[in-house]
Tab-separated table of C-alpha atoms in Angstrom:
chain	number	residue	atom	x	y	z
A	1	MET	CA	-0.126	-0.037	-0.028
A	2	TYR	CA	2.809	2.487	0.812
A	3	ILE	CA	4.635	1.469	-2.337
A	4	GLY	CA	1.580	2.237	-4.354
A	5	LEU	CA	1.130	5.593	-2.571
A	6	GLY	CA	4.690	6.330	-3.601
A	7	CYS	CA	3.805	5.616	-7.098
A	8	ALA	CA	0.857	8.242	-7.016
A	9	LEU	CA	3.157	10.738	-5.168
A	10	GLU	CA	5.605	10.620	-7.787
A	11	ASN	CA	3.043	11.009	-10.670
A	12	MET	CA	1.637	13.945	-8.701
A	13	LEU	CA	5.004	15.882	-8.247
A	14	ILE	CA	5.749	15.457	-12.024
A	15	ALA	CA	2.416	16.349	-13.226
A	16	ALA	CA	2.540	19.470	-10.787
A	17	ARG	CA	6.004	20.497	-12.421
A	18	GLY	CA	4.494	20.142	-15.905
A	19	ARG	CA	1.614	22.328	-15.141
A	20	GLY	CA	3.960	25.305	-13.700
A	21	TYR	CA	4.207	24.399	-10.124
A	22	GLU	CA	7.149	23.782	-7.710
A	23	PRO	CA	5.759	21.000	-5.319
A	24	GLN	CA	7.246	20.853	-1.901
A	25	LEU	CA	6.950	17.061	-0.376
A	26	LYS	CA	6.794	16.028	3.211
A	27	ILE	CA	6.660	12.243	3.637
A	28	LEU	CA	4.965	11.316	6.994
A	29	PRO	CA	4.668	14.866	8.314
A	30	GLN	CA	3.449	13.468	11.477
A	31	ALA	CA	5.469	10.758	13.163
A	32	ASP	CA	2.484	9.642	15.294
A	33	ASP	CA	0.341	9.174	12.281
A	34	PRO	CA	1.228	6.677	9.688
A	35	ALA	CA	-1.906	7.025	7.734
A	36	PHE	CA	-0.939	10.591	7.123
A	37	VAL	CA	1.450	9.367	4.264
A	38	ALA	CA	2.336	12.790	2.417
A	39	ARG	CA	1.671	16.280	2.457
A	40	VAL	CA	2.253	18.020	-0.835
A	41	GLU	CA	2.199	21.989	-1.090
A	42	LEU	CA	2.057	23.407	-4.343
A	43	ARG	CA	3.776	26.892	-5.271
A	44	LYS	CA	3.966	28.604	-8.620
A	45	GLY	CA	7.156	28.042	-10.489
A	46	ARG	CA	8.315	27.350	-14.053
A	47	VAL	CA	6.742	24.730	-16.418
A	48	ASP	CA	8.699	21.665	-16.461
A	49	SER	CA	6.787	19.253	-18.757
A	50	GLY	CA	9.690	16.977	-19.647
A	51	ALA	CA	9.719	13.416	-21.001
A	52	HIS	CA	8.374	11.757	-17.843
A	53	PHE	CA	5.410	14.062	-17.746
A	54	ARG	CA	4.778	13.354	-21.352
A	55	ALA	CA	5.121	9.540	-20.516
A	56	ILE	CA	2.389	9.566	-17.636
A	57	ALA	CA	-0.387	8.836	-19.907
A	58	GLU	CA	1.326	6.239	-21.991
A	59	ARG	CA	2.655	4.235	-19.071
A	60	HIS	CA	0.935	0.703	-18.814
A	61	THR	CA	1.941	-2.356	-17.079
A	62	ASN	CA	2.735	-5.197	-20.059
A	63	ARG	CA	1.958	-8.749	-19.240
A	64	SER	CA	2.556	-9.828	-22.824
A	65	GLU	CA	5.520	-12.023	-24.105
A	66	PHE	CA	8.938	-10.265	-24.317
A	67	ASP	CA	11.952	-10.758	-26.764
A	68	ARG	CA	14.236	-12.720	-24.835
A	69	ALA	CA	16.969	-12.361	-27.368
A	70	ARG	CA	16.761	-8.669	-27.219
A	71	LYS	CA	18.590	-7.134	-24.347
A	72	PRO	CA	18.362	-3.460	-23.387
A	73	PRO	CA	21.425	-1.474	-24.404
A	74	ARG	CA	23.856	-0.008	-21.660
A	75	PRO	CA	22.477	3.655	-22.207
A	76	VAL	CA	19.094	2.618	-21.143
A	77	LEU	CA	20.362	0.761	-17.984
A	78	ASP	CA	22.474	3.783	-17.184
A	79	ALA	CA	19.109	5.739	-17.427
A	80	PHE	CA	17.409	3.318	-15.079
A	81	ASP	CA	20.413	3.678	-12.472
A	82	ALA	CA	19.716	7.332	-12.572
A	83	GLN	CA	16.467	7.226	-11.398
A	84	VAL	CA	17.688	6.253	-7.819
A	85	LYS	CA	17.388	9.652	-6.025
A	86	SER	CA	17.298	8.174	-2.309
A	87	GLU	CA	20.054	6.868	-0.272
A	88	GLN	CA	17.315	4.659	1.210
A	89	THR	CA	16.794	2.877	-2.069
A	90	ARG	CA	18.590	0.694	-4.383
A	91	LEU	CA	18.285	-0.657	-7.678
A	92	VAL	CA	19.577	-3.957	-8.872
A	93	ILE	CA	19.349	-5.090	-12.289
A	94	PHE	CA	20.501	-8.545	-13.830
A	95	ASP	CA	20.278	-10.627	-16.978
A	96	ALA	CA	17.936	-13.269	-16.920
A	97	GLU	CA	20.297	-15.847	-17.835
A	98	SER	CA	22.591	-14.926	-14.625
A	99	VAL	CA	22.707	-16.887	-11.657
A	100	GLU	CA	20.520	-14.097	-10.147
A	101	GLY	CA	18.243	-14.218	-12.907
A	102	LYS	CA	17.499	-17.650	-12.720
A	103	LEU	CA	17.076	-17.694	-9.003
A	104	PHE	CA	14.488	-14.855	-9.241
A	105	ALA	CA	12.543	-16.650	-12.186
A	106	ASP	CA	12.580	-20.135	-10.169
A	107	GLY	CA	11.822	-18.423	-6.907
A	108	THR	CA	9.022	-16.387	-8.816
A	109	ILE	CA	7.174	-19.370	-10.397
A	110	GLU	CA	7.571	-21.436	-6.980
A	111	ALA	CA	5.981	-18.301	-5.124
A	112	THR	CA	3.038	-18.104	-7.506
A	113	GLU	CA	2.702	-21.839	-6.635
A	114	LYS	CA	2.518	-21.062	-3.196
A	115	PHE	CA	0.313	-18.142	-3.429
A	116	VAL	CA	-2.354	-20.069	-5.567
A	117	ALA	CA	-2.207	-22.902	-3.002
A	118	ASP	CA	-3.074	-20.470	-0.118
A	119	HIS	CA	-6.766	-20.361	-0.426
A	120	GLU	CA	-6.935	-16.711	1.590
A	121	MET	CA	-4.509	-15.055	-0.430
A	122	LEU	CA	-5.958	-16.258	-3.748
A	123	ARG	CA	-9.566	-15.458	-2.627
A	124	ASP	CA	-8.417	-11.888	-1.565
A	125	SER	CA	-6.455	-11.537	-5.026
A	126	ASP	CA	-9.388	-12.827	-6.897
A	127	ARG	CA	-11.641	-9.703	-5.452
A	128	TRP	CA	-9.295	-7.538	-7.517
A	129	PHE	CA	-9.735	-9.376	-10.652
A	130	ARG	CA	-12.012	-7.829	-13.385
A	131	PRO	CA	-12.928	-10.743	-15.732
A	132	SER	CA	-15.769	-9.312	-18.040
A	133	LEU	CA	-16.573	-5.906	-19.605
A	134	ASN	CA	-19.620	-5.577	-17.189
A	135	GLU	CA	-17.214	-5.826	-14.059
A	136	ILE	CA	-14.580	-3.681	-15.735
A	137	ASN	CA	-17.129	-0.967	-16.634
A	138	ARG	CA	-18.722	-1.124	-13.096
A	139	GLN	CA	-15.617	-0.990	-10.840
A	140	ARG	CA	-13.101	1.107	-13.080
A	141	ASP	CA	-10.219	-0.445	-11.108
A	142	GLY	CA	-8.227	-3.657	-10.039
A	143	LEU	CA	-6.684	-6.217	-12.657
A	144	ALA	CA	-8.859	-6.481	-15.864
A	145	LEU	CA	-9.000	-9.183	-18.402
A	146	THR	CA	-7.905	-6.476	-20.946
A	147	GLY	CA	-4.364	-6.223	-19.176
A	148	PHE	CA	-3.489	-10.067	-19.275
A	149	GLY	CA	-1.365	-9.312	-22.473
A	150	LEU	CA	-3.721	-11.298	-24.847
A	151	SER	CA	-3.662	-10.756	-28.467
A	152	ASP	CA	-6.601	-8.889	-29.628
A	153	LEU	CA	-8.219	-12.132	-31.065
A	154	LYS	CA	-7.774	-14.124	-27.820
A	155	LEU	CA	-9.065	-11.007	-25.827
A	156	ARG	CA	-12.311	-10.664	-27.966
A	157	ALA	CA	-12.821	-14.147	-27.515
A	158	ALA	CA	-12.393	-14.120	-23.739
A	159	LEU	CA	-14.707	-11.104	-23.416
A	160	THR	CA	-17.646	-12.483	-25.129
A	161	MET	CA	-17.511	-15.875	-23.508
A	162	PRO	CA	-18.717	-16.928	-19.944
A	163	GLN	CA	-16.034	-16.545	-17.174
A	164	SER	CA	-15.841	-20.406	-16.773
A	165	TRP	CA	-14.268	-20.656	-20.332
A	166	LEU	CA	-11.300	-18.983	-18.923
A	167	GLY	CA	-10.549	-22.066	-16.584
A	168	ASP	CA	-9.042	-21.953	-13.297
A	169	PHE	CA	-7.552	-18.644	-12.870
A	170	GLY	CA	-4.897	-19.792	-10.337
A	171	LYS	CA	-3.581	-22.581	-13.016
A	172	LEU	CA	-3.691	-19.729	-15.558
A	173	TRP	CA	-1.587	-17.467	-13.468
A	174	ILE	CA	0.925	-20.202	-12.630
A	175	ASP	CA	1.257	-21.181	-16.391
A	176	ALA	CA	1.703	-17.384	-17.769
A	177	THR	CA	4.485	-16.813	-14.941
A	178	ARG	CA	6.330	-20.014	-15.982
A	179	GLN	CA	5.841	-19.812	-19.783
A	180	ASN	CA	5.395	-16.230	-20.305
A	181	HIS	CA	6.546	-13.752	-17.938
A	182	CYS	CA	9.718	-15.518	-16.585
A	183	ALA	CA	10.604	-17.416	-19.878
A	184	THR	CA	10.611	-14.609	-22.148
A	185	ALA	CA	12.002	-11.625	-20.011
A	186	PRO	CA	15.685	-10.717	-21.167
A	187	MET	CA	16.052	-8.821	-17.655
A	188	PHE	CA	14.930	-8.775	-14.289
A	189	GLY	CA	15.113	-6.026	-11.665
A	190	LEU	CA	14.877	-5.606	-7.871
A	191	ILE	CA	14.245	-2.432	-5.624
A	192	ALA	CA	15.654	-2.625	-2.222
A	193	VAL	CA	15.288	-0.514	1.008
A	194	ARG	CA	17.595	-0.212	4.198
A	195	ASP	CA	14.430	-1.144	6.246
A	196	ARG	CA	11.322	-2.541	5.099
A	197	SER	CA	9.429	-1.550	8.335
A	198	ASP	CA	10.070	2.175	7.683
A	199	TYR	CA	7.075	3.397	5.900
A	200	GLY	CA	8.904	6.405	4.234
A	201	GLN	CA	11.265	4.000	2.725
A	202	LEU	CA	8.440	1.885	1.291
A	203	VAL	CA	7.031	5.413	-0.145
A	204	GLU	CA	10.344	6.026	-1.580
A	205	SER	CA	10.668	2.864	-3.065
A	206	GLY	CA	7.270	3.375	-4.945
A	207	ARG	CA	8.404	6.755	-6.236
A	208	LEU	CA	11.555	4.943	-7.685
A	209	TRP	CA	9.452	2.616	-9.529
A	210	GLN	CA	7.279	4.937	-10.798
A	211	ARG	CA	10.335	6.807	-12.310
A	212	LEU	CA	11.726	3.538	-13.691
A	213	HIS	CA	8.479	2.720	-15.525
A	214	LEU	CA	8.119	6.221	-16.757
A	215	GLU	CA	11.619	6.184	-18.137
A	216	ALA	CA	11.186	2.877	-19.737
A	217	THR	CA	8.221	4.021	-21.329
A	218	VAL	CA	10.429	6.825	-22.936
A	219	GLN	CA	13.000	4.350	-23.840
A	220	GLY	CA	10.302	2.276	-25.659
A	221	LEU	CA	10.763	-0.790	-23.073
A	222	ALA	CA	7.835	-2.711	-21.031
A	223	MET	CA	7.824	-3.383	-17.571
A	224	HIS	CA	5.785	-5.913	-15.528
A	225	PRO	CA	6.002	-6.055	-11.487
A	226	LEU	CA	6.648	-9.590	-10.289
A	227	ASN	CA	6.149	-9.291	-6.624
A	228	GLN	CA	5.110	-12.965	-5.907
A	229	MET	CA	8.269	-13.693	-3.850
A	230	MET	CA	7.990	-10.579	-1.672
A	231	GLU	CA	4.220	-11.392	-0.859
A	232	ILE	CA	5.079	-14.946	0.102
A	233	ALA	CA	7.954	-13.756	2.267
A	234	ASP	CA	5.596	-11.128	3.826
A	235	ARG	CA	2.872	-13.866	4.257
A	236	ASP	CA	5.530	-16.107	6.061
A	237	ARG	CA	6.612	-13.217	8.351
A	238	PHE	CA	3.083	-12.676	8.964
A	239	LEU	CA	2.205	-16.305	10.121
A	240	ASN	CA	5.672	-16.463	11.995
A	241	ARG	CA	6.905	-19.659	9.813
A	242	ASP	CA	10.107	-20.189	8.453
A	243	SER	CA	10.584	-18.769	4.941
A	244	GLU	CA	12.616	-20.356	2.187
A	245	THR	CA	11.496	-17.544	-0.012
A	246	ALA	CA	13.194	-14.942	2.149
A	247	ARG	CA	16.162	-16.578	2.104
A	248	LYS	CA	16.360	-16.949	-1.727
A	249	LEU	CA	15.766	-13.248	-1.923
A	250	ALA	CA	18.768	-12.547	0.491
A	251	ARG	CA	20.682	-14.704	-1.806
A	252	ILE	CA	19.811	-12.697	-5.030
A	253	ILE	CA	20.532	-9.399	-3.368
A	254	ASN	CA	23.615	-10.699	-1.484
A	255	ASP	CA	23.781	-7.756	0.801
A	256	GLU	CA	22.543	-7.680	4.230
A	257	ARG	CA	22.504	-4.121	4.227
A	258	TRP	CA	19.373	-4.151	2.070
A	259	GLN	CA	16.061	-5.794	2.133
A	260	VAL	CA	14.052	-6.441	-1.155
A	261	VAL	CA	10.534	-4.985	-1.487
A	262	PHE	CA	9.713	-4.875	-5.262
A	263	GLY	CA	10.809	-7.151	-8.190
A	264	PHE	CA	10.174	-6.584	-11.865
A	265	ARG	CA	10.995	-7.894	-15.551
A	266	SER	CA	11.885	-5.409	-18.495
A	267	GLY	CA	12.153	-5.715	-22.209
A	268	TYR	CA	10.890	-5.049	-25.489
A	269	ALA	CA	7.172	-6.527	-25.668
A	270	LYS	CA	5.711	-8.456	-28.498
A	271	LEU	CA	2.372	-6.542	-27.970
A	272	PRO	CA	1.613	-3.392	-26.634
A	273	GLY	CA	0.436	-2.584	-22.981
A	274	ARG	CA	-2.979	-1.596	-22.876
A	275	PRO	CA	-4.514	0.906	-20.600
A	276	GLY	CA	-6.310	-0.451	-17.486
A	277	PRO	CA	-9.725	0.659	-16.240
A	278	ARG	CA	-9.557	3.800	-14.015
A	279	ARG	CA	-11.810	6.284	-12.257
A	280	SER	CA	-11.739	9.667	-13.301
A	281	VAL	CA	-10.407	12.480	-11.186
A	282	GLU	CA	-13.943	13.712	-10.793
A	283	GLN	CA	-15.200	10.239	-9.687
A	284	VAL	CA	-12.271	9.980	-7.106
A	285	MET	CA	-12.722	13.479	-5.754
A	286	ARG	CA	-16.499	13.194	-5.339
A	287	ASN	CA	-16.098	10.013	-3.606
A	288	GLU	CA	-13.427	11.295	-1.156
A	289	MET	CA	-15.532	14.395	-0.218
A	290	ALA	CA	-18.704	12.402	0.401
């Protein structure tokens, strides 16, 4: 949740500058109120409608196949590294065929299987899934079938068929993770913080992810979060049980000073990412004011 709010905050700051404001950000302005995540004050400033501002409307998660043989060039990786602006966050990028890449892919597939086998986690995840046009148009949020990385033909068929035609969602997710998401990615990445229990650091990790995704959009790369390992490690901590997943993450990062909070894959996608359904500004403001 704090990572997601960090993404929204970064969008807000970039958009404010693009509209001629100079935003002043204070994260967790009241130490005794963790629900008061941030305060943003807007002052008149110069218009800074840079590449990230222009990329906001084009930035979409892409769950389609990537081109495994086409690896991002060094200047792109340097541009990614330049997005790290806080000493409390770290970015680690590795080739999918490296030792770390294989550990991450295997760990992600295994964590997806554990997620699906955990009925409570899967039930809560299903509440966020929008499988039909009626659900998409009614809810205007969540993970819609339109964002599954399907071809136009398969998507049209899926949207016109009964939900049962899709089959078991858990199995579909496992298969997609193994055969598509992990098998076709040329590159994986991790975002780490010094202390995952520090809400401010989680917010900063979300801001970093948003900058990375916007930069990838500018560079013509696709991005797709893969957070199954982090979710299972969190679940293990919540249930106070031994976590092989947490140990695998520690082996991948290989630095006890840092704790992984976010994972992703990046590359050149074979299909464009589609926009997800979202509520309008007017709807959000009206709901908040009600």
